[in-house]
PDB file of C-alpha atoms in Angstrom:
ATOM      1  CA  MET V 286     -35.981 -14.518  28.175  1.00 55.00           C
ATOM      2  CA  ASP V 287     -34.276 -17.887  28.199  1.00 80.00           C
ATOM      3  CA  LYS V 288     -35.700 -19.834  31.053  1.00 83.00           C
ATOM      4  CA  ILE V 289     -32.497 -21.740  31.652  1.00 85.00           C
ATOM      5  CA  VAL V 290     -30.666 -18.518  32.366  1.00 87.00           C
ATOM      6  CA  ALA V 291     -33.690 -17.317  34.422  1.00 90.00           C
ATOM      7  CA  ALA V 292     -33.388 -20.531  36.527  1.00 90.00           C
ATOM      8  CA  LYS V 293     -29.690 -20.182  36.964  1.00 88.00           C
ATOM      9  CA  VAL V 294     -30.381 -16.721  38.121  1.00 90.00           C
ATOM     10  CA  PHE V 295     -33.044 -17.908  40.603  1.00 91.00           C
ATOM     11  CA  ILE V 296     -30.620 -20.743  41.813  1.00 89.00           C
ATOM     12  CA  ASP V 297     -27.764 -18.195  42.560  1.00 85.00           C
ATOM     13  CA  VAL V 298     -30.215 -15.577  44.277  1.00 89.00           C
ATOM     14  CA  ALA V 299     -31.553 -18.682  46.589  1.00 88.00           C
ATOM     15  CA  HIS V 300     -27.860 -19.140  47.659  1.00 80.00           C
ATOM     16  CA  THR V 301     -26.684 -15.567  48.058  1.00 82.00           C
ATOM     17  CA  GLY V 302     -30.051 -14.007  49.366  1.00 86.00           C
ATOM     18  CA  SER V 303     -29.251 -10.758  47.433  1.00 88.00           C
ATOM     19  CA  PHE V 304     -30.143  -9.655  43.916  1.00 89.00           C
ATOM     20  CA  SER V 305     -27.089  -7.370  43.805  1.00 87.00           C
ATOM     21  CA  ALA V 306     -24.706 -10.127  44.999  1.00 82.00           C
ATOM     22  CA  THR V 307     -26.097 -12.297  42.423  1.00 84.00           C
ATOM     23  CA  ALA V 308     -25.747  -9.467  39.738  1.00 85.00           C
ATOM     24  CA  ASP V 309     -22.122  -9.291  40.608  1.00 79.00           C
ATOM     25  CA  ARG V 310     -21.399 -12.882  40.635  1.00 74.00           C
ATOM     26  CA  LEU V 311     -23.007 -13.618  37.167  1.00 78.00           C
ATOM     27  CA  THR V 312     -21.715 -10.310  35.695  1.00 77.00           C
ATOM     28  CA  MET V 313     -25.261  -8.998  34.906  1.00 84.00           C
ATOM     29  CA  SER V 314     -27.388  -5.974  35.704  1.00 89.00           C
ATOM     30  CA  ARG V 315     -29.447  -6.108  38.794  1.00 89.00           C
ATOM     31  CA  ALA V 316     -32.360  -5.172  36.695  1.00 91.00           C
ATOM     32  CA  MET V 317     -31.581  -8.251  34.624  1.00 92.00           C
ATOM     33  CA  VAL V 318     -31.714 -10.375  37.725  1.00 92.00           C
ATOM     34  CA  THR V 319     -34.875  -8.715  38.923  1.00 92.00           C
ATOM     35  CA  ARG V 320     -36.393  -9.620  35.415  1.00 92.00           C
ATOM     36  CA  SER V 321     -35.162 -13.111  35.535  1.00 92.00           C
ATOM     37  CA  ILE V 322     -36.947 -13.775  38.923  1.00 93.00           C
ATOM     38  CA  ALA V 323     -40.045 -12.054  37.444  1.00 92.00           C
ATOM     39  CA  VAL V 324     -39.939 -14.572  34.590  1.00 91.00           C
ATOM     40  CA  MET V 325     -39.578 -17.450  37.077  1.00 92.00           C
ATOM     41  CA  GLU V 326     -42.521 -16.332  39.126  1.00 92.00           C
ATOM     42  CA  GLU V 327     -44.595 -15.916  35.867  1.00 91.00           C
ATOM     43  CA  TRP V 328     -43.583 -19.438  34.895  1.00 90.00           C
ATOM     44  CA  PHE V 329     -44.630 -21.043  38.262  1.00 90.00           C
ATOM     45  CA  GLU V 330     -47.472 -18.648  38.766  1.00 91.00           C
ATOM     46  CA  ALA V 331     -46.273 -18.023  42.340  1.00 91.00           C
ATOM     47  CA  ARG V 332     -44.075 -15.816  44.352  1.00 93.00           C
ATOM     48  CA  LEU V 333     -40.824 -17.499  44.709  1.00 93.00           C
ATOM     49  CA  PHE V 334     -38.962 -15.008  47.132  1.00 92.00           C
ATOM     50  CA  HIS V 335     -39.902 -12.756  50.158  1.00 91.00           C
ATOM     51  CA  ARG V 336     -38.308  -9.180  49.464  1.00 87.00           C
ATOM     52  CA  THR V 337     -37.630  -6.777  52.142  1.00 81.00           C
ATOM     53  CA  THR V 338     -35.036  -3.938  52.066  1.00 74.00           C
ATOM     54  CA  ARG V 339     -32.454  -6.021  53.999  1.00 75.00           C
ATOM     55  CA  LYS V 340     -33.289  -9.511  53.063  1.00 80.00           C
ATOM     56  CA  VAL V 341     -34.284 -11.714  50.258  1.00 88.00           C
ATOM     57  CA  SER V 342     -35.517 -15.360  51.299  1.00 90.00           C
ATOM     58  CA  LEU V 343     -37.333 -18.130  49.560  1.00 92.00           C
ATOM     59  CA  THR V 344     -41.032 -18.560  49.967  1.00 94.00           C
ATOM     60  CA  ASN V 345     -42.447 -22.235  50.568  1.00 93.00           C
ATOM     61  CA  VAL V 346     -42.797 -22.551  46.848  1.00 93.00           C
ATOM     62  CA  GLY V 347     -39.330 -21.487  46.153  1.00 91.00           C
ATOM     63  CA  VAL V 348     -37.958 -23.999  48.536  1.00 91.00           C
ATOM     64  CA  GLU V 349     -40.030 -26.759  47.000  1.00 91.00           C
ATOM     65  CA  CYS V 350     -38.758 -26.256  43.522  1.00 90.00           C
ATOM     66  CA  LEU V 351     -35.231 -25.266  44.202  1.00 89.00           C
ATOM     67  CA  GLU V 352     -33.822 -28.835  44.057  1.00 87.00           C
ATOM     68  CA  ASP V 353     -35.858 -29.869  41.074  1.00 89.00           C
ATOM     69  CA  LEU V 354     -34.644 -26.536  39.279  1.00 89.00           C
ATOM     70  CA  LYS V 355     -30.862 -27.446  40.097  1.00 85.00           C
ATOM     71  CA  ARG V 356     -31.400 -30.918  38.582  1.00 85.00           C
ATOM     72  CA  TRP V 357     -33.158 -29.489  35.526  1.00 88.00           C
ATOM     73  CA  VAL V 358     -30.508 -26.866  34.718  1.00 84.00           C
ATOM     74  CA  ASP V 359     -27.742 -29.625  35.169  1.00 78.00           C
ATOM     75  CA  ASP V 360     -29.400 -32.170  33.044  1.00 81.00           C
ATOM     76  CA  THR V 361     -30.165 -29.623  30.394  1.00 82.00           C
ATOM     77  CA  GLU V 362     -26.713 -28.264  30.073  1.00 73.00           C
ATOM     78  CA  ARG V 363     -25.425 -31.984  30.247  1.00 73.00           C
ATOM     79  CA  MET V 364     -27.660 -32.787  27.238  1.00 77.00           C
ATOM     80  CA  ILE V 365     -26.494 -29.785  25.461  1.00 72.00           C
ATOM     81  CA  ASP V 366     -22.871 -30.640  26.082  1.00 67.00           C
ATOM     82  CA  GLN V 367     -23.539 -34.336  24.855  1.00 67.00           C
ATOM     83  CA  PHE V 368     -24.378 -33.167  21.328  1.00 65.00           C
ATOM     84  CA  LYS V 369     -21.531 -30.652  20.990  1.00 63.00           C
ATOM     85  CA  PRO V 370     -18.457 -31.659  18.993  1.00 59.00           C
ATOM     86  CA  LYS V 371     -16.031 -32.917  21.453  1.00 62.00           C
ATOM     87  CA  ALA V 372     -12.520 -32.081  21.424  1.00 68.00           C
ATOM     88  CA  GLU V 373      -9.951 -34.052  23.636  1.00 78.00           C
ATOM     89  CA  LEU V 374      -9.312 -32.364  26.833  1.00 82.00           C
ATOM     90  CA  GLN V 375      -5.754 -30.996  27.452  1.00 83.00           C
ATOM     91  CA  GLY V 376      -4.135 -28.444  29.695  1.00 85.00           C
ATOM     92  CA  THR V 377      -3.312 -27.774  33.242  1.00 87.00           C
ATOM     93  CA  VAL V 378      -6.018 -26.967  35.943  1.00 88.00           C
ATOM     94  CA  ARG V 379      -5.212 -25.546  39.326  1.00 89.00           C
ATOM     95  CA  VAL V 380      -7.489 -26.891  42.230  1.00 92.00           C
ATOM     96  CA  ALA V 381      -7.541 -25.887  45.837  1.00 90.00           C
ATOM     97  CA  THR V 382      -9.109 -27.722  48.704  1.00 92.00           C
ATOM     98  CA  SER V 383      -8.722 -28.526  52.324  1.00 89.00           C
ATOM     99  CA  MET V 384      -6.115 -31.283  53.344  1.00 88.00           C
ATOM    100  CA  SER V 385      -8.590 -33.472  54.857  1.00 89.00           C
ATOM    101  CA  PHE V 386     -10.958 -33.364  51.810  1.00 91.00           C
ATOM    102  CA  GLY V 387      -8.125 -33.487  49.480  1.00 90.00           C
ATOM    103  CA  HIS V 388      -6.440 -36.699  51.170  1.00 88.00           C
ATOM    104  CA  SER V 389      -9.538 -38.660  51.832  1.00 89.00           C
ATOM    105  CA  GLN V 390     -12.039 -37.815  49.003  1.00 92.00           C
ATOM    106  CA  LEU V 391     -10.545 -35.569  46.150  1.00 93.00           C
ATOM    107  CA  MET V 392      -7.568 -37.733  45.189  1.00 93.00           C
ATOM    108  CA  PRO V 393      -9.565 -40.756  44.314  1.00 92.00           C
ATOM    109  CA  ALA V 394     -11.942 -38.526  42.179  1.00 94.00           C
ATOM    110  CA  ILE V 395      -9.082 -36.872  40.575  1.00 94.00           C
ATOM    111  CA  SER V 396      -7.271 -40.105  39.738  1.00 95.00           C
ATOM    112  CA  GLU V 397     -10.393 -41.389  37.896  1.00 95.00           C
ATOM    113  CA  PHE V 398     -10.836 -38.162  36.135  1.00 95.00           C
ATOM    114  CA  MET V 399      -7.160 -38.154  34.827  1.00 93.00           C
ATOM    115  CA  SER V 400      -7.392 -41.753  33.840  1.00 94.00           C
ATOM    116  CA  LEU V 401     -10.142 -40.777  31.504  1.00 93.00           C
ATOM    117  CA  ASN V 402      -8.367 -37.655  30.285  1.00 92.00           C
ATOM    118  CA  THR V 403      -4.764 -38.576  29.699  1.00 91.00           C
ATOM    119  CA  LYS V 404      -3.624 -35.093  28.472  1.00 90.00           C
ATOM    120  CA  VAL V 405      -4.803 -33.167  31.563  1.00 91.00           C
ATOM    121  CA  LYS V 406      -2.493 -32.086  34.243  1.00 91.00           C
ATOM    122  CA  ILE V 407      -3.853 -30.989  37.672  1.00 92.00           C
ATOM    123  CA  ASP V 408      -2.232 -28.859  40.212  1.00 92.00           C
ATOM    124  CA  VAL V 409      -3.649 -29.465  43.719  1.00 91.00           C
ATOM    125  CA  GLU V 410      -3.218 -26.776  46.470  1.00 88.00           C
ATOM    126  CA  LEU V 411      -4.137 -28.231  50.014  1.00 87.00           C
ATOM    127  CA  LEU V 412      -4.979 -25.253  51.956  1.00 78.00           C
ATOM    128  CA  ASP V 413      -7.576 -24.807  54.633  1.00 70.00           C
ATOM    129  CA  SER V 414      -7.676 -20.966  54.661  1.00 67.00           C
ATOM    130  CA  PRO V 415      -9.895 -19.464  51.828  1.00 64.00           C
ATOM    131  CA  GLN V 416      -8.021 -18.507  48.816  1.00 66.00           C
ATOM    132  CA  ASP V 417      -8.146 -15.500  46.295  1.00 69.00           C
ATOM    133  CA  LEU V 418      -8.935 -17.672  43.154  1.00 71.00           C
ATOM    134  CA  ILE V 419      -8.098 -15.011  40.753  1.00 67.00           C
ATOM    135  CA  ASN V 420      -4.844 -13.584  42.096  1.00 68.00           C
ATOM    136  CA  ASN V 421      -3.458 -17.141  43.061  1.00 72.00           C
ATOM    137  CA  ARG V 422      -4.545 -18.401  39.489  1.00 78.00           C
ATOM    138  CA  ILE V 423      -6.775 -21.172  40.978  1.00 84.00           C
ATOM    139  CA  ASP V 424      -9.186 -22.399  38.590  1.00 87.00           C
ATOM    140  CA  LEU V 425     -11.660 -23.904  41.141  1.00 89.00           C
ATOM    141  CA  ALA V 426     -11.742 -24.766  44.728  1.00 90.00           C
ATOM    142  CA  ILE V 427     -13.553 -27.114  46.778  1.00 91.00           C
ATOM    143  CA  ARG V 428     -14.860 -25.837  50.029  1.00 88.00           C
ATOM    144  CA  ILE V 429     -17.235 -27.075  52.920  1.00 86.00           C
ATOM    145  CA  ALA V 430     -19.656 -24.441  53.962  1.00 82.00           C
ATOM    146  CA  LYS V 431     -23.115 -23.217  54.576  1.00 79.00           C
ATOM    147  CA  SER V 432     -23.262 -21.191  51.316  1.00 77.00           C
ATOM    148  CA  PRO V 433     -20.734 -20.200  48.844  1.00 72.00           C
ATOM    149  CA  PRO V 434     -19.090 -16.757  49.217  1.00 72.00           C
ATOM    150  CA  PRO V 435     -20.898 -13.982  47.502  1.00 69.00           C
ATOM    151  CA  TYR V 436     -17.950 -13.232  45.446  1.00 71.00           C
ATOM    152  CA  LEU V 437     -17.737 -16.676  43.852  1.00 75.00           C
ATOM    153  CA  LEU V 438     -19.931 -19.028  41.886  1.00 78.00           C
ATOM    154  CA  GLY V 439     -20.754 -22.278  43.724  1.00 80.00           C
ATOM    155  CA  LYS V 440     -22.090 -25.718  42.701  1.00 85.00           C
ATOM    156  CA  PRO V 441     -23.005 -27.894  45.583  1.00 88.00           C
ATOM    157  CA  ILE V 442     -21.661 -31.501  44.707  1.00 89.00           C
ATOM    158  CA  ALA V 443     -22.353 -33.515  48.000  1.00 90.00           C
ATOM    159  CA  LYS V 444     -23.158 -33.090  51.751  1.00 90.00           C
ATOM    160  CA  CYS V 445     -20.781 -33.177  54.622  1.00 91.00           C
ATOM    161  CA  ARG V 446     -22.129 -34.607  57.893  1.00 92.00           C
ATOM    162  CA  SER V 447     -20.299 -34.233  61.047  1.00 93.00           C
ATOM    163  CA  ILE V 448     -20.193 -35.968  64.417  1.00 95.00           C
ATOM    164  CA  LEU V 449     -18.768 -35.742  67.918  1.00 96.00           C
ATOM    165  CA  VAL V 450     -15.887 -38.169  68.874  1.00 97.00           C
ATOM    166  CA  ALA V 451     -13.282 -38.856  71.264  1.00 97.00           C
ATOM    167  CA  SER V 452     -10.925 -41.539  72.069  1.00 97.00           C
ATOM    168  CA  PRO V 453     -11.634 -44.500  74.571  1.00 97.00           C
ATOM    169  CA  HIS V 454      -8.578 -43.330  76.467  1.00 95.00           C
ATOM    170  CA  TYR V 455     -10.069 -39.882  77.079  1.00 96.00           C
ATOM    171  CA  LEU V 456     -13.510 -41.109  77.872  1.00 96.00           C
ATOM    172  CA  ASN V 457     -12.310 -43.668  80.347  1.00 95.00           C
ATOM    173  CA  LYS V 458     -10.402 -40.851  82.298  1.00 95.00           C
ATOM    174  CA  ASN V 459     -13.210 -38.266  82.287  1.00 94.00           C
ATOM    175  CA  GLN V 460     -16.872 -38.083  83.392  1.00 93.00           C
ATOM    176  CA  PRO V 461     -19.632 -39.323  81.080  1.00 95.00           C
ATOM    177  CA  ILE V 462     -21.106 -37.293  78.213  1.00 96.00           C
ATOM    178  CA  ASN V 463     -24.792 -38.049  78.423  1.00 95.00           C
ATOM    179  CA  SER V 464     -26.224 -34.624  77.145  1.00 95.00           C
ATOM    180  CA  PRO V 465     -24.992 -31.610  75.291  1.00 95.00           C
ATOM    181  CA  GLU V 466     -24.651 -29.722  78.563  1.00 95.00           C
ATOM    182  CA  ASP V 467     -21.946 -32.245  79.840  1.00 96.00           C
ATOM    183  CA  LEU V 468     -19.586 -30.925  77.088  1.00 95.00           C
ATOM    184  CA  VAL V 469     -19.056 -27.736  79.174  1.00 94.00           C
ATOM    185  CA  HIS V 470     -17.086 -30.059  81.580  1.00 93.00           C
ATOM    186  CA  HIS V 471     -14.698 -31.408  79.050  1.00 95.00           C
ATOM    187  CA  GLN V 472     -11.794 -30.329  76.755  1.00 94.00           C
ATOM    188  CA  CYS V 473     -12.957 -29.664  73.391  1.00 94.00           C
ATOM    189  CA  LEU V 474     -10.983 -29.264  70.176  1.00 94.00           C
ATOM    190  CA  GLY V 475     -11.630 -26.299  67.846  1.00 90.00           C
ATOM    191  CA  HIS V 476     -11.447 -25.565  64.306  1.00 87.00           C
ATOM    192  CA  LYS V 477     -10.765 -22.047  63.413  1.00 82.00           C
ATOM    193  CA  ASN V 478     -12.823 -21.934  60.264  1.00 75.00           C
ATOM    194  CA  ILE V 479     -15.946 -23.422  61.674  1.00 75.00           C
ATOM    195  CA  GLU V 480     -17.564 -23.000  65.157  1.00 68.00           C
ATOM    196  CA  THR V 481     -14.669 -22.697  67.599  1.00 72.00           C
ATOM    197  CA  ASN V 482     -16.191 -22.020  70.984  1.00 81.00           C
ATOM    198  CA  THR V 483     -19.860 -22.531  70.354  1.00 88.00           C
ATOM    199  CA  TRP V 484     -21.252 -25.878  69.358  1.00 92.00           C
ATOM    200  CA  THR V 485     -24.880 -26.181  68.119  1.00 92.00           C
ATOM    201  CA  LEU V 486     -26.671 -29.722  68.436  1.00 94.00           C
ATOM    202  CA  TYR V 487     -30.059 -30.687  67.114  1.00 94.00           C
ATOM    203  CA  LYS V 488     -32.362 -33.499  68.205  1.00 93.00           C
ATOM    204  CA  ASP V 489     -35.855 -33.558  66.574  1.00 89.00           C
ATOM    205  CA  ASP V 490     -37.225 -30.061  67.432  1.00 88.00           C
ATOM    206  CA  LEU V 491     -34.573 -29.439  69.998  1.00 92.00           C
ATOM    207  CA  LYS V 492     -31.537 -27.220  69.482  1.00 93.00           C
ATOM    208  CA  LYS V 493     -28.758 -26.742  72.039  1.00 93.00           C
ATOM    209  CA  VAL V 494     -26.070 -24.205  71.822  1.00 93.00           C
ATOM    210  CA  ILE V 495     -23.283 -24.916  73.975  1.00 93.00           C
ATOM    211  CA  ASN V 496     -20.324 -22.814  74.865  1.00 93.00           C
ATOM    212  CA  VAL V 497     -17.248 -25.198  74.966  1.00 91.00           C
ATOM    213  CA  ASN V 498     -13.868 -24.890  76.219  1.00 88.00           C
ATOM    214  CA  CYS V 499     -11.206 -25.426  73.323  1.00 90.00           C
ATOM    215  CA  ARG V 500      -7.950 -25.394  74.737  1.00 88.00           C
ATOM    216  CA  LEU V 501      -6.420 -26.599  71.340  1.00 92.00           C
ATOM    217  CA  ILE V 502      -7.461 -24.820  68.158  1.00 91.00           C
ATOM    218  CA  THR V 503      -6.096 -25.492  64.698  1.00 89.00           C
ATOM    219  CA  ASN V 504      -7.164 -24.528  61.326  1.00 85.00           C
ATOM    220  CA  GLU V 505      -6.781 -28.110  59.761  1.00 87.00           C
ATOM    221  CA  ALA V 506      -8.860 -30.993  60.503  1.00 88.00           C
ATOM    222  CA  THR V 507      -6.681 -33.886  60.125  1.00 91.00           C
ATOM    223  CA  SER V 508      -4.494 -32.382  62.925  1.00 92.00           C
ATOM    224  CA  LEU V 509      -7.680 -32.386  65.240  1.00 92.00           C
ATOM    225  CA  THR V 510      -8.231 -35.938  64.314  1.00 94.00           C
ATOM    226  CA  GLN V 511      -4.751 -36.941  65.616  1.00 95.00           C
ATOM    227  CA  ALA V 512      -5.144 -35.018  68.725  1.00 96.00           C
ATOM    228  CA  CYS V 513      -8.316 -36.553  69.452  1.00 96.00           C
ATOM    229  CA  ILE V 514      -6.998 -40.023  68.934  1.00 97.00           C
ATOM    230  CA  HIS V 515      -4.252 -39.231  71.317  1.00 96.00           C
ATOM    231  CA  GLY V 516      -6.756 -38.255  73.946  1.00 95.00           C
ATOM    232  CA  ALA V 517      -6.648 -34.496  73.753  1.00 96.00           C
ATOM    233  CA  GLY V 518     -10.395 -34.133  74.144  1.00 95.00           C
ATOM    234  CA  VAL V 519     -13.712 -34.124  72.393  1.00 96.00           C
ATOM    235  CA  SER V 520     -13.998 -32.893  68.667  1.00 94.00           C
ATOM    236  CA  PHE V 521     -16.764 -32.584  65.775  1.00 90.00           C
ATOM    237  CA  GLN V 522     -15.290 -34.038  62.793  1.00 92.00           C
ATOM    238  CA  PRO V 523     -16.639 -34.857  59.191  1.00 93.00           C
ATOM    239  CA  ILE V 524     -17.647 -38.503  58.933  1.00 93.00           C
ATOM    240  CA  TYR V 525     -15.696 -38.937  55.617  1.00 92.00           C
ATOM    241  CA  LEU V 526     -12.523 -38.320  57.633  1.00 93.00           C
ATOM    242  CA  ILE V 527     -13.018 -40.013  60.779  1.00 93.00           C
ATOM    243  CA  GLN V 528     -15.112 -43.086  59.860  1.00 93.00           C
ATOM    244  CA  PRO V 529     -12.004 -45.365  59.624  1.00 93.00           C
ATOM    245  CA  PHE V 530     -10.934 -44.436  63.088  1.00 96.00           C
ATOM    246  CA  ILE V 531     -14.260 -45.401  64.473  1.00 96.00           C
ATOM    247  CA  ASP V 532     -14.188 -48.652  62.609  1.00 95.00           C
ATOM    248  CA  ASN V 533     -10.800 -49.512  64.282  1.00 96.00           C
ATOM    249  CA  GLY V 534     -11.896 -48.595  67.575  1.00 96.00           C
ATOM    250  CA  GLN V 535      -9.358 -45.600  67.980  1.00 97.00           C
ATOM    251  CA  LEU V 536     -12.372 -43.061  68.098  1.00 97.00           C
ATOM    252  CA  VAL V 537     -15.915 -43.384  69.622  1.00 97.00           C
ATOM    253  CA  GLN V 538     -18.980 -41.381  68.701  1.00 97.00           C
ATOM    254  CA  ILE V 539     -20.244 -39.117  71.251  1.00 96.00           C
ATOM    255  CA  LEU V 540     -24.007 -38.236  71.763  1.00 96.00           C
ATOM    256  CA  PRO V 541     -25.130 -40.183  68.768  1.00 94.00           C
ATOM    257  CA  GLY V 542     -28.719 -39.251  69.180  1.00 93.00           C
ATOM    258  CA  TRP V 543     -27.729 -35.516  68.468  1.00 94.00           C
ATOM    259  CA  ALA V 544     -26.978 -34.081  65.226  1.00 92.00           C
ATOM    260  CA  LEU V 545     -24.581 -31.401  63.968  1.00 91.00           C
ATOM    261  CA  GLN V 546     -25.672 -29.167  61.279  1.00 86.00           C
ATOM    262  CA  ASP V 547     -24.821 -30.646  57.799  1.00 87.00           C
ATOM    263  CA  LEU V 548     -22.818 -28.545  55.389  1.00 87.00           C
ATOM    264  CA  ASP V 549     -22.427 -28.439  51.611  1.00 89.00           C
ATOM    265  CA  ILE V 550     -19.452 -29.343  49.685  1.00 91.00           C
ATOM    266  CA  PHE V 551     -19.160 -26.789  46.950  1.00 90.00           C
ATOM    267  CA  VAL V 552     -17.179 -26.468  43.809  1.00 90.00           C
ATOM    268  CA  LEU V 553     -16.154 -22.751  43.650  1.00 86.00           C
ATOM    269  CA  TYR V 554     -15.098 -20.713  40.749  1.00 83.00           C
ATOM    270  CA  PRO V 555     -14.724 -16.948  39.886  1.00 75.00           C
ATOM    271  CA  SER V 556     -16.982 -16.754  36.932  1.00 66.00           C
ATOM    272  CA  ARG V 557     -19.247 -18.709  34.590  1.00 60.00           C
ATOM    273  CA  LYS V 558     -18.345 -16.409  31.803  1.00 55.00           C
ATOM    274  CA  HIS V 559     -14.902 -17.349  31.137  1.00 58.00           C
ATOM    275  CA  LEU V 560     -15.211 -21.100  32.256  1.00 70.00           C
ATOM    276  CA  SER V 561     -12.882 -23.210  30.042  1.00 79.00           C
ATOM    277  CA  PRO V 562     -14.021 -26.579  28.705  1.00 84.00           C
ATOM    278  CA  ILE V 563     -11.530 -28.450  30.941  1.00 87.00           C
ATOM    279  CA  VAL V 564     -12.796 -26.686  34.110  1.00 88.00           C
ATOM    280  CA  ARG V 565     -16.454 -27.213  33.186  1.00 87.00           C
ATOM    281  CA  ALA V 566     -15.618 -30.998  32.472  1.00 90.00           C
ATOM    282  CA  ILE V 567     -13.969 -31.260  35.970  1.00 92.00           C
ATOM    283  CA  ILE V 568     -16.928 -29.592  37.578  1.00 90.00           C
ATOM    284  CA  ASP V 569     -19.307 -31.965  35.845  1.00 90.00           C
ATOM    285  CA  PHE V 570     -17.228 -35.013  36.656  1.00 93.00           C
ATOM    286  CA  LEU V 571     -16.980 -34.199  40.464  1.00 93.00           C
ATOM    287  CA  SER V 572     -20.665 -33.545  40.654  1.00 90.00           C
ATOM    288  CA  ASP V 573     -21.246 -36.953  39.032  1.00 91.00           C
ATOM    289  CA  TYR V 574     -18.602 -38.801  40.893  1.00 92.00           C
ATOM    290  CA  PHE V 575     -19.910 -37.715  44.436  1.00 91.00           C
ATOM    291  CA  THR V 576     -23.365 -38.714  43.254  1.00 89.00           C
ATOM    292  CA  ARG V 577     -22.031 -42.130  42.285  1.00 89.00           C
ATOM    293  CA  ASN V 578     -19.794 -42.365  45.377  1.00 86.00           C
ATOM    294  CA  LYS V 579     -21.901 -41.056  48.502  1.00 80.00           C
ATOM    295  CA  ILE V 580     -19.808 -39.254  50.977  1.00 79.00           C
ATOM    296  CA  SER V 581     -20.709 -40.702  54.476  1.00 64.00           C
TER     297      SER V 581
END
């Protein structure tokens, strides 16, 4: 069996935690998925997954080799593409992403891609709710999540770090926030698609789960940012969006010694089987772009 195919299957199972979900996503039989994992385990001479009737999870060896295998697959595909005859890319691609990411991160990347590919047209949908890519004729979506949806293929292109922030005006009017527990006494701003009423914070080996009072909830991050700037309360926000407001003093970081869970920024697409050259080129470009231009 082709080890590149087997490696792709291994990477997908690591994300989905399910042989069946990977079989559906990669349009192959479950037996082929099982055989691919067996090939990988023979190759590494080690067990890569713990298997139970309900769950599939990585072993320590599986965790250690996952990132290296991702890089190996990407480098191999890039090398193969490098020696293929190149036709000039042309056509239209529909891309969906959130308003906050589209405004602050995607547009600079898309502008660079279009300057290199002058016959490409890109139609961007800025929506914060998950979309049915097939029925809405969307070629790829960029989403921030813990893992890709099981019905889509996903390639992580960057990390999204978030922090807690509030305006100086709000902080001056309210009691200090010196510990995660203090958040229960404050007005908090919630995002419908992330943790709305329960925020989880980490510090070294400590983990605090705080039930917060969110009187204002929206499904879009830039609206929360503006509410936060105008003193509506405390919000957790992606650094890529709110760093300029911290730099100019409109927002202040809260509990800097505590961390929120990092999320992955995924490029999502329905199927690798029918991936067009232009869509593949955009995926590869975005992966390279965000490697070169780190998201804070």
